[in-house]
Amino acid sequence: MRRLLAATAAALSAAALFAFPGHASAAELPDFDFSACPAPPANADPGTWRCEAFVSQGVLTIGDREIPLGEMRLTFSEGEVDGKYAQVFGELRHAPARIRGTFGASLQLKYGGHSDFQSNDERRGELDLYAALRHPLLPKECTIGTFDAPLHSVVKDDPAVPLEVISQNPKTVKFGVVDSQLALPGTSGCGPLTRVADEVLGLPSASGKNTFKQVTYVQFKPL
């Protein structure tokens, strides 16, 4: 995320020279919720910490099946401890998203216990997830991946949605990310309908056959 901040500063200094397509007005921005921002650790370096609130629209493609995920919200805090970069995860919120052609089944993304939002030359960030599958005929334990064996998503910048600076005060940006290497296992905990769920969703699905895309707005708040 340090690279994101650096890119943001560069974009702000060049704002008079570049016009971004699809520029969002303040009226079009989502409402950002900082209520789940984690506090800095007790030994945090004063004045270096900020919270970042993400609001994303995502799409998961499994083979030839496209699942619009709707809105996802994520928060985390970052700063320095003893002069070194540190971060603390807040929460991931995602309402169940209907899976078309499955007679009412839905998918809800859950946090899988690991995240790293410090971007580098290889990727924008990474996040462990699992997906709860909901349907009246499925047990509540039915998932794709689990907390103990999560899906590991490594996202890269999506050239189709380049970084766009929306506002300097409060600092707000928009960008797109994509994971085209996400591997999806067969379902877990689905009981007698495990085989049916796997066949309907096309699982397991190897890396290279799936795509996880997000268009994300981020707003920053000093802590």
PDB file of C-alpha atoms in Angstrom:
ATOM      1  CA  MET A   1       0.000   0.000   0.000  1.00  0.00           C
ATOM      2  CA  ARG A   2       3.011   2.301   0.326  1.00  0.00           C
ATOM      3  CA  ARG A   3       3.329   2.120  -3.453  1.00  0.00           C
ATOM      4  CA  LEU A   4      -0.332   3.042  -3.759  1.00  0.00           C
ATOM      5  CA  LEU A   5       0.301   6.123  -1.623  1.00  0.00           C
ATOM      6  CA  ALA A   6       3.317   7.041  -3.722  1.00  0.00           C
ATOM      7  CA  ALA A   7       1.307   6.639  -6.909  1.00  0.00           C
ATOM      8  CA  THR A   8      -1.442   8.727  -5.370  1.00  0.00           C
ATOM      9  CA  ALA A   9       0.954  11.573  -4.624  1.00  0.00           C
ATOM     10  CA  ALA A  10       2.343  11.450  -8.156  1.00  0.00           C
ATOM     11  CA  ALA A  11      -1.128  11.469  -9.633  1.00  0.00           C
ATOM     12  CA  LEU A  12      -2.127  14.457  -7.515  1.00  0.00           C
ATOM     13  CA  SER A  13       0.874  16.457  -8.690  1.00  0.00           C
ATOM     14  CA  ALA A  14      -0.044  15.683 -12.304  1.00  0.00           C
ATOM     15  CA  ALA A  15      -3.779  16.237 -11.924  1.00  0.00           C
ATOM     16  CA  ALA A  16      -3.710  19.309 -14.140  1.00  0.00           C
ATOM     17  CA  LEU A  17      -2.146  17.323 -16.980  1.00  0.00           C
ATOM     18  CA  PHE A  18      -4.244  14.177 -17.092  1.00  0.00           C
ATOM     19  CA  ALA A  19      -7.968  13.501 -17.349  1.00  0.00           C
ATOM     20  CA  PHE A  20      -9.103  10.068 -16.191  1.00  0.00           C
ATOM     21  CA  PRO A  21     -12.016   8.441 -18.044  1.00  0.00           C
ATOM     22  CA  GLY A  22     -15.100   7.809 -15.953  1.00  0.00           C
ATOM     23  CA  HIS A  23     -14.038  10.227 -13.241  1.00  0.00           C
ATOM     24  CA  ALA A  24     -16.404   9.875 -10.268  1.00  0.00           C
ATOM     25  CA  SER A  25     -17.993  12.894  -8.665  1.00  0.00           C
ATOM     26  CA  ALA A  26     -18.467  13.155  -4.911  1.00  0.00           C
ATOM     27  CA  ALA A  27     -22.158  12.327  -5.377  1.00  0.00           C
ATOM     28  CA  GLU A  28     -21.225   8.991  -6.986  1.00  0.00           C
ATOM     29  CA  LEU A  29     -18.856   7.880  -4.240  1.00  0.00           C
ATOM     30  CA  PRO A  30     -19.899   5.114  -1.828  1.00  0.00           C
ATOM     31  CA  ASP A  31     -20.333   5.839   1.852  1.00  0.00           C
ATOM     32  CA  PHE A  32     -17.114   4.893   3.629  1.00  0.00           C
ATOM     33  CA  ASP A  33     -17.417   3.258   7.052  1.00  0.00           C
ATOM     34  CA  PHE A  34     -14.458   3.565   9.411  1.00  0.00           C
ATOM     35  CA  SER A  35     -16.203   1.994  12.418  1.00  0.00           C
ATOM     36  CA  ALA A  36     -14.259  -1.266  12.059  1.00  0.00           C
ATOM     37  CA  CYS A  37     -10.830   0.386  11.840  1.00  0.00           C
ATOM     38  CA  PRO A  38      -8.420  -1.480  14.119  1.00  0.00           C
ATOM     39  CA  ALA A  39      -6.459   0.653  16.562  1.00  0.00           C
ATOM     40  CA  PRO A  40      -2.700   0.929  16.083  1.00  0.00           C
ATOM     41  CA  PRO A  41      -0.619  -1.374  18.274  1.00  0.00           C
ATOM     42  CA  ALA A  42       0.495  -0.018  21.628  1.00  0.00           C
ATOM     43  CA  ASN A  43       4.074   0.462  20.392  1.00  0.00           C
ATOM     44  CA  ALA A  44       3.079   2.218  17.151  1.00  0.00           C
ATOM     45  CA  ASP A  45       5.136   5.196  15.991  1.00  0.00           C
ATOM     46  CA  PRO A  46       2.970   8.292  16.636  1.00  0.00           C
ATOM     47  CA  GLY A  47       1.610  10.128  13.608  1.00  0.00           C
ATOM     48  CA  THR A  48       2.351   7.339  11.115  1.00  0.00           C
ATOM     49  CA  TRP A  49      -0.897   5.359  11.247  1.00  0.00           C
ATOM     50  CA  ARG A  50      -3.968   5.589   9.042  1.00  0.00           C
ATOM     51  CA  CYS A  51      -7.047   3.481   8.401  1.00  0.00           C
ATOM     52  CA  GLU A  52      -8.081   2.502   4.886  1.00  0.00           C
ATOM     53  CA  ALA A  53     -11.710   1.750   4.089  1.00  0.00           C
ATOM     54  CA  PHE A  54     -12.303  -0.222   0.881  1.00  0.00           C
ATOM     55  CA  VAL A  55     -15.618  -0.471  -0.981  1.00  0.00           C
ATOM     56  CA  SER A  56     -15.438  -2.855  -3.938  1.00  0.00           C
ATOM     57  CA  GLN A  57     -17.638  -4.368  -6.594  1.00  0.00           C
ATOM     58  CA  GLY A  58     -16.389  -7.830  -7.512  1.00  0.00           C
ATOM     59  CA  VAL A  59     -16.919 -10.609 -10.032  1.00  0.00           C
ATOM     60  CA  LEU A  60     -15.779 -14.215  -9.632  1.00  0.00           C
ATOM     61  CA  THR A  61     -15.510 -16.306 -12.782  1.00  0.00           C
ATOM     62  CA  ILE A  62     -15.255 -20.093 -12.404  1.00  0.00           C
ATOM     63  CA  GLY A  63     -14.562 -21.596 -15.794  1.00  0.00           C
ATOM     64  CA  ASP A  64     -17.344 -20.169 -17.942  1.00  0.00           C
ATOM     65  CA  ARG A  65     -19.648 -19.280 -14.996  1.00  0.00           C
ATOM     66  CA  GLU A  66     -19.642 -15.612 -13.946  1.00  0.00           C
ATOM     67  CA  ILE A  67     -20.815 -14.763 -10.431  1.00  0.00           C
ATOM     68  CA  PRO A  68     -21.374 -11.043  -9.717  1.00  0.00           C
ATOM     69  CA  LEU A  69     -20.364 -10.626  -6.070  1.00  0.00           C
ATOM     70  CA  GLY A  70     -21.900  -7.223  -5.440  1.00  0.00           C
ATOM     71  CA  GLU A  71     -20.437  -4.988  -2.757  1.00  0.00           C
ATOM     72  CA  MET A  72     -17.562  -5.970  -0.510  1.00  0.00           C
ATOM     73  CA  ARG A  73     -16.219  -3.798   2.307  1.00  0.00           C
ATOM     74  CA  LEU A  74     -12.836  -4.150   3.954  1.00  0.00           C
ATOM     75  CA  THR A  75     -10.867  -2.138   6.495  1.00  0.00           C
ATOM     76  CA  PHE A  76      -7.320  -2.284   7.784  1.00  0.00           C
ATOM     77  CA  SER A  77      -4.845   0.050   9.457  1.00  0.00           C
ATOM     78  CA  GLU A  78      -1.212   0.618   8.543  1.00  0.00           C
ATOM     79  CA  GLY A  79       1.741   2.616   9.806  1.00  0.00           C
ATOM     80  CA  GLU A  80       5.107   2.087  11.409  1.00  0.00           C
ATOM     81  CA  VAL A  81       6.383   0.333  14.535  1.00  0.00           C
ATOM     82  CA  ASP A  82       9.994   1.114  15.460  1.00  0.00           C
ATOM     83  CA  GLY A  83      10.416   2.676  12.026  1.00  0.00           C
ATOM     84  CA  LYS A  84       9.232  -0.408  10.150  1.00  0.00           C
ATOM     85  CA  TYR A  85       6.025  -0.892   8.164  1.00  0.00           C
ATOM     86  CA  ALA A  86       3.216  -2.689   9.990  1.00  0.00           C
ATOM     87  CA  GLN A  87      -0.472  -3.353   9.379  1.00  0.00           C
ATOM     88  CA  VAL A  88      -3.489  -4.639  11.293  1.00  0.00           C
ATOM     89  CA  PHE A  89      -6.515  -6.211   9.595  1.00  0.00           C
ATOM     90  CA  GLY A  90      -9.971  -4.885  10.504  1.00  0.00           C
ATOM     91  CA  GLU A  91     -12.815  -6.791   8.887  1.00  0.00           C
ATOM     92  CA  LEU A  92     -14.300  -8.039   5.630  1.00  0.00           C
ATOM     93  CA  ARG A  93     -18.028  -7.627   5.053  1.00  0.00           C
ATOM     94  CA  HIS A  94     -19.850  -9.204   2.132  1.00  0.00           C
ATOM     95  CA  ALA A  95     -23.575  -9.867   1.729  1.00  0.00           C
ATOM     96  CA  PRO A  96     -24.519 -13.234   0.139  1.00  0.00           C
ATOM     97  CA  ALA A  97     -24.446 -12.977  -3.666  1.00  0.00           C
ATOM     98  CA  ARG A  98     -26.968 -14.954  -5.694  1.00  0.00           C
ATOM     99  CA  ILE A  99     -25.499 -17.585  -8.034  1.00  0.00           C
ATOM    100  CA  ARG A 100     -27.587 -17.520 -11.193  1.00  0.00           C
ATOM    101  CA  GLY A 101     -28.965 -20.848 -12.427  1.00  0.00           C
ATOM    102  CA  THR A 102     -28.681 -22.633  -9.061  1.00  0.00           C
ATOM    103  CA  PHE A 103     -32.277 -22.403  -7.797  1.00  0.00           C
ATOM    104  CA  GLY A 104     -31.537 -19.841  -5.110  1.00  0.00           C
ATOM    105  CA  ALA A 105     -28.001 -20.684  -3.984  1.00  0.00           C
ATOM    106  CA  SER A 106     -25.749 -17.834  -2.891  1.00  0.00           C
ATOM    107  CA  LEU A 107     -22.092 -17.288  -2.067  1.00  0.00           C
ATOM    108  CA  GLN A 108     -20.679 -15.157   0.742  1.00  0.00           C
ATOM    109  CA  LEU A 109     -16.973 -14.335   1.053  1.00  0.00           C
ATOM    110  CA  LYS A 110     -15.352 -14.623   4.492  1.00  0.00           C
ATOM    111  CA  TYR A 111     -11.934 -13.579   5.814  1.00  0.00           C
ATOM    112  CA  GLY A 112      -9.501 -16.496   5.898  1.00  0.00           C
ATOM    113  CA  GLY A 113      -7.051 -15.246   8.518  1.00  0.00           C
ATOM    114  CA  HIS A 114      -4.231 -13.677   6.471  1.00  0.00           C
ATOM    115  CA  SER A 115      -3.759 -10.429   4.576  1.00  0.00           C
ATOM    116  CA  ASP A 116      -0.892  -8.325   3.276  1.00  0.00           C
ATOM    117  CA  PHE A 117      -1.725  -5.007   1.628  1.00  0.00           C
ATOM    118  CA  GLN A 118       1.811  -3.706   1.232  1.00  0.00           C
ATOM    119  CA  SER A 119       2.129  -3.680  -2.543  1.00  0.00           C
ATOM    120  CA  ASN A 120       5.317  -4.391  -4.459  1.00  0.00           C
ATOM    121  CA  ASP A 121       6.450  -4.892  -8.045  1.00  0.00           C
ATOM    122  CA  GLU A 122       4.813  -8.336  -8.156  1.00  0.00           C
ATOM    123  CA  ARG A 123       1.340  -7.651  -6.815  1.00  0.00           C
ATOM    124  CA  ARG A 124      -1.048  -5.113  -5.255  1.00  0.00           C
ATOM    125  CA  GLY A 125      -1.788  -7.287  -2.234  1.00  0.00           C
ATOM    126  CA  GLU A 126      -2.933 -10.688  -1.030  1.00  0.00           C
ATOM    127  CA  LEU A 127      -5.811 -11.992   1.028  1.00  0.00           C
ATOM    128  CA  ASP A 128      -6.941 -15.382   2.308  1.00  0.00           C
ATOM    129  CA  LEU A 129     -10.652 -16.069   1.840  1.00  0.00           C
ATOM    130  CA  TYR A 130     -13.232 -18.784   1.902  1.00  0.00           C
ATOM    131  CA  ALA A 131     -16.763 -18.755   0.520  1.00  0.00           C
ATOM    132  CA  ALA A 132     -19.853 -19.875   2.443  1.00  0.00           C
ATOM    133  CA  LEU A 133     -22.488 -21.465   0.191  1.00  0.00           C
ATOM    134  CA  ARG A 134     -26.099 -20.806   1.188  1.00  0.00           C
ATOM    135  CA  HIS A 135     -29.185 -22.783   0.106  1.00  0.00           C
ATOM    136  CA  PRO A 136     -32.106 -24.320   2.042  1.00  0.00           C
ATOM    137  CA  LEU A 137     -30.873 -27.815   1.112  1.00  0.00           C
ATOM    138  CA  LEU A 138     -27.232 -27.220   2.056  1.00  0.00           C
ATOM    139  CA  PRO A 139     -25.822 -27.503   5.600  1.00  0.00           C
ATOM    140  CA  LYS A 140     -24.539 -24.253   7.073  1.00  0.00           C
ATOM    141  CA  GLU A 141     -20.989 -25.668   7.047  1.00  0.00           C
ATOM    142  CA  CYS A 142     -20.947 -25.870   3.230  1.00  0.00           C
ATOM    143  CA  THR A 143     -18.033 -23.815   1.877  1.00  0.00           C
ATOM    144  CA  ILE A 144     -15.490 -23.411  -0.884  1.00  0.00           C
ATOM    145  CA  GLY A 145     -12.257 -23.445   1.068  1.00  0.00           C
ATOM    146  CA  THR A 146     -12.266 -23.187   4.850  1.00  0.00           C
ATOM    147  CA  PHE A 147     -10.744 -20.926   7.476  1.00  0.00           C
ATOM    148  CA  ASP A 148      -8.080 -23.575   8.107  1.00  0.00           C
ATOM    149  CA  ALA A 149      -7.501 -24.173   4.372  1.00  0.00           C
ATOM    150  CA  PRO A 150      -8.463 -20.867   2.731  1.00  0.00           C
ATOM    151  CA  LEU A 151      -8.344 -19.668  -0.861  1.00  0.00           C
ATOM    152  CA  HIS A 152      -5.208 -17.598  -1.351  1.00  0.00           C
ATOM    153  CA  SER A 153      -5.875 -14.613  -3.623  1.00  0.00           C
ATOM    154  CA  VAL A 154      -2.970 -12.553  -4.959  1.00  0.00           C
ATOM    155  CA  VAL A 155      -4.241  -9.522  -6.855  1.00  0.00           C
ATOM    156  CA  LYS A 156      -2.449  -7.441  -9.465  1.00  0.00           C
ATOM    157  CA  ASP A 157      -3.352  -4.097 -11.006  1.00  0.00           C
ATOM    158  CA  ASP A 158      -6.062  -4.321 -13.656  1.00  0.00           C
ATOM    159  CA  PRO A 159      -5.003  -2.210 -16.661  1.00  0.00           C
ATOM    160  CA  ALA A 160      -8.671  -1.781 -17.565  1.00  0.00           C
ATOM    161  CA  VAL A 161      -9.228   0.266 -14.373  1.00  0.00           C
ATOM    162  CA  PRO A 162      -6.109   2.404 -13.754  1.00  0.00           C
ATOM    163  CA  LEU A 163      -5.516   4.350 -10.572  1.00  0.00           C
ATOM    164  CA  GLU A 164      -7.752   7.412 -10.386  1.00  0.00           C
ATOM    165  CA  VAL A 165      -7.451  10.117  -7.743  1.00  0.00           C
ATOM    166  CA  ILE A 166     -10.952  11.166  -6.733  1.00  0.00           C
ATOM    167  CA  SER A 167     -10.182  13.565  -3.908  1.00  0.00           C
ATOM    168  CA  GLN A 168      -7.220  14.905  -1.979  1.00  0.00           C
ATOM    169  CA  ASN A 169      -9.188  15.868   1.124  1.00  0.00           C
ATOM    170  CA  PRO A 170     -10.170  13.355   2.274  1.00  0.00           C
ATOM    171  CA  LYS A 171      -7.755  11.311   0.204  1.00  0.00           C
ATOM    172  CA  THR A 172      -9.859   9.005  -1.965  1.00  0.00           C
ATOM    173  CA  VAL A 173      -8.771   6.835  -4.892  1.00  0.00           C
ATOM    174  CA  LYS A 174     -10.221   4.290  -7.289  1.00  0.00           C
ATOM    175  CA  PHE A 175      -8.455   1.366  -8.975  1.00  0.00           C
ATOM    176  CA  GLY A 176      -9.019  -2.136 -10.298  1.00  0.00           C
ATOM    177  CA  VAL A 177      -7.347  -5.409  -9.350  1.00  0.00           C
ATOM    178  CA  VAL A 178      -7.477  -8.900 -10.818  1.00  0.00           C
ATOM    179  CA  ASP A 179      -6.404 -12.385  -9.742  1.00  0.00           C
ATOM    180  CA  SER A 180      -6.248 -14.705 -12.753  1.00  0.00           C
ATOM    181  CA  GLN A 181      -4.394 -17.491 -10.930  1.00  0.00           C
ATOM    182  CA  LEU A 182      -6.876 -18.273  -8.149  1.00  0.00           C
ATOM    183  CA  ALA A 183      -7.265 -22.020  -7.582  1.00  0.00           C
ATOM    184  CA  LEU A 184     -10.611 -23.282  -6.297  1.00  0.00           C
ATOM    185  CA  PRO A 185     -10.972 -26.643  -4.528  1.00  0.00           C
ATOM    186  CA  GLY A 186     -14.062 -28.796  -4.337  1.00  0.00           C
ATOM    187  CA  THR A 187     -16.673 -27.891  -1.755  1.00  0.00           C
ATOM    188  CA  SER A 188     -16.340 -28.817   1.922  1.00  0.00           C
ATOM    189  CA  GLY A 189     -18.988 -29.665   4.509  1.00  0.00           C
ATOM    190  CA  CYS A 190     -21.843 -29.930   1.991  1.00  0.00           C
ATOM    191  CA  GLY A 191     -22.983 -33.395   3.097  1.00  0.00           C
ATOM    192  CA  PRO A 192     -24.885 -35.589   0.623  1.00  0.00           C
ATOM    193  CA  LEU A 193     -25.049 -32.706  -1.886  1.00  0.00           C
ATOM    194  CA  THR A 194     -21.280 -32.301  -2.147  1.00  0.00           C
ATOM    195  CA  ARG A 195     -21.085 -33.921  -5.587  1.00  0.00           C
ATOM    196  CA  VAL A 196     -24.058 -31.954  -6.878  1.00  0.00           C
ATOM    197  CA  ALA A 197     -22.620 -28.647  -5.613  1.00  0.00           C
ATOM    198  CA  ASP A 198     -19.253 -29.401  -7.200  1.00  0.00           C
ATOM    199  CA  GLU A 199     -20.803 -30.315 -10.551  1.00  0.00           C
ATOM    200  CA  VAL A 200     -23.054 -27.252 -10.647  1.00  0.00           C
ATOM    201  CA  LEU A 201     -20.199 -24.871  -9.834  1.00  0.00           C
ATOM    202  CA  GLY A 202     -17.543 -26.648 -11.885  1.00  0.00           C
ATOM    203  CA  LEU A 203     -15.325 -27.465  -8.906  1.00  0.00           C
ATOM    204  CA  PRO A 204     -12.541 -28.131  -8.338  1.00  0.00           C
ATOM    205  CA  SER A 205     -11.201 -25.575 -10.810  1.00  0.00           C
ATOM    206  CA  ALA A 206      -7.455 -25.258 -11.322  1.00  0.00           C
ATOM    207  CA  SER A 207      -5.410 -22.081 -11.314  1.00  0.00           C
ATOM    208  CA  GLY A 208      -5.630 -20.330 -14.671  1.00  0.00           C
ATOM    209  CA  LYS A 209      -9.288 -21.223 -15.225  1.00  0.00           C
ATOM    210  CA  ASN A 210     -10.729 -18.692 -12.769  1.00  0.00           C
ATOM    211  CA  THR A 211     -10.706 -14.918 -12.423  1.00  0.00           C
ATOM    212  CA  PHE A 212     -11.408 -12.718  -9.399  1.00  0.00           C
ATOM    213  CA  LYS A 213     -11.841  -9.041 -10.309  1.00  0.00           C
ATOM    214  CA  GLN A 214     -12.609  -6.001  -8.175  1.00  0.00           C
ATOM    215  CA  VAL A 215     -13.176  -2.319  -8.842  1.00  0.00           C
ATOM    216  CA  THR A 216     -12.329  -0.579  -5.585  1.00  0.00           C
ATOM    217  CA  TYR A 217     -12.750   2.825  -3.974  1.00  0.00           C
ATOM    218  CA  VAL A 218     -10.474   3.549  -1.017  1.00  0.00           C
ATOM    219  CA  GLN A 219     -10.627   6.405   1.458  1.00  0.00           C
ATOM    220  CA  PHE A 220      -7.863   7.144   4.002  1.00  0.00           C
ATOM    221  CA  LYS A 221      -8.306   8.380   7.568  1.00  0.00           C
ATOM    222  CA  PRO A 222      -5.423   9.373   9.890  1.00  0.00           C
ATOM    223  CA  LEU A 223      -5.388   7.613  13.254  1.00  0.00           C
TER     224      LEU A 223
END
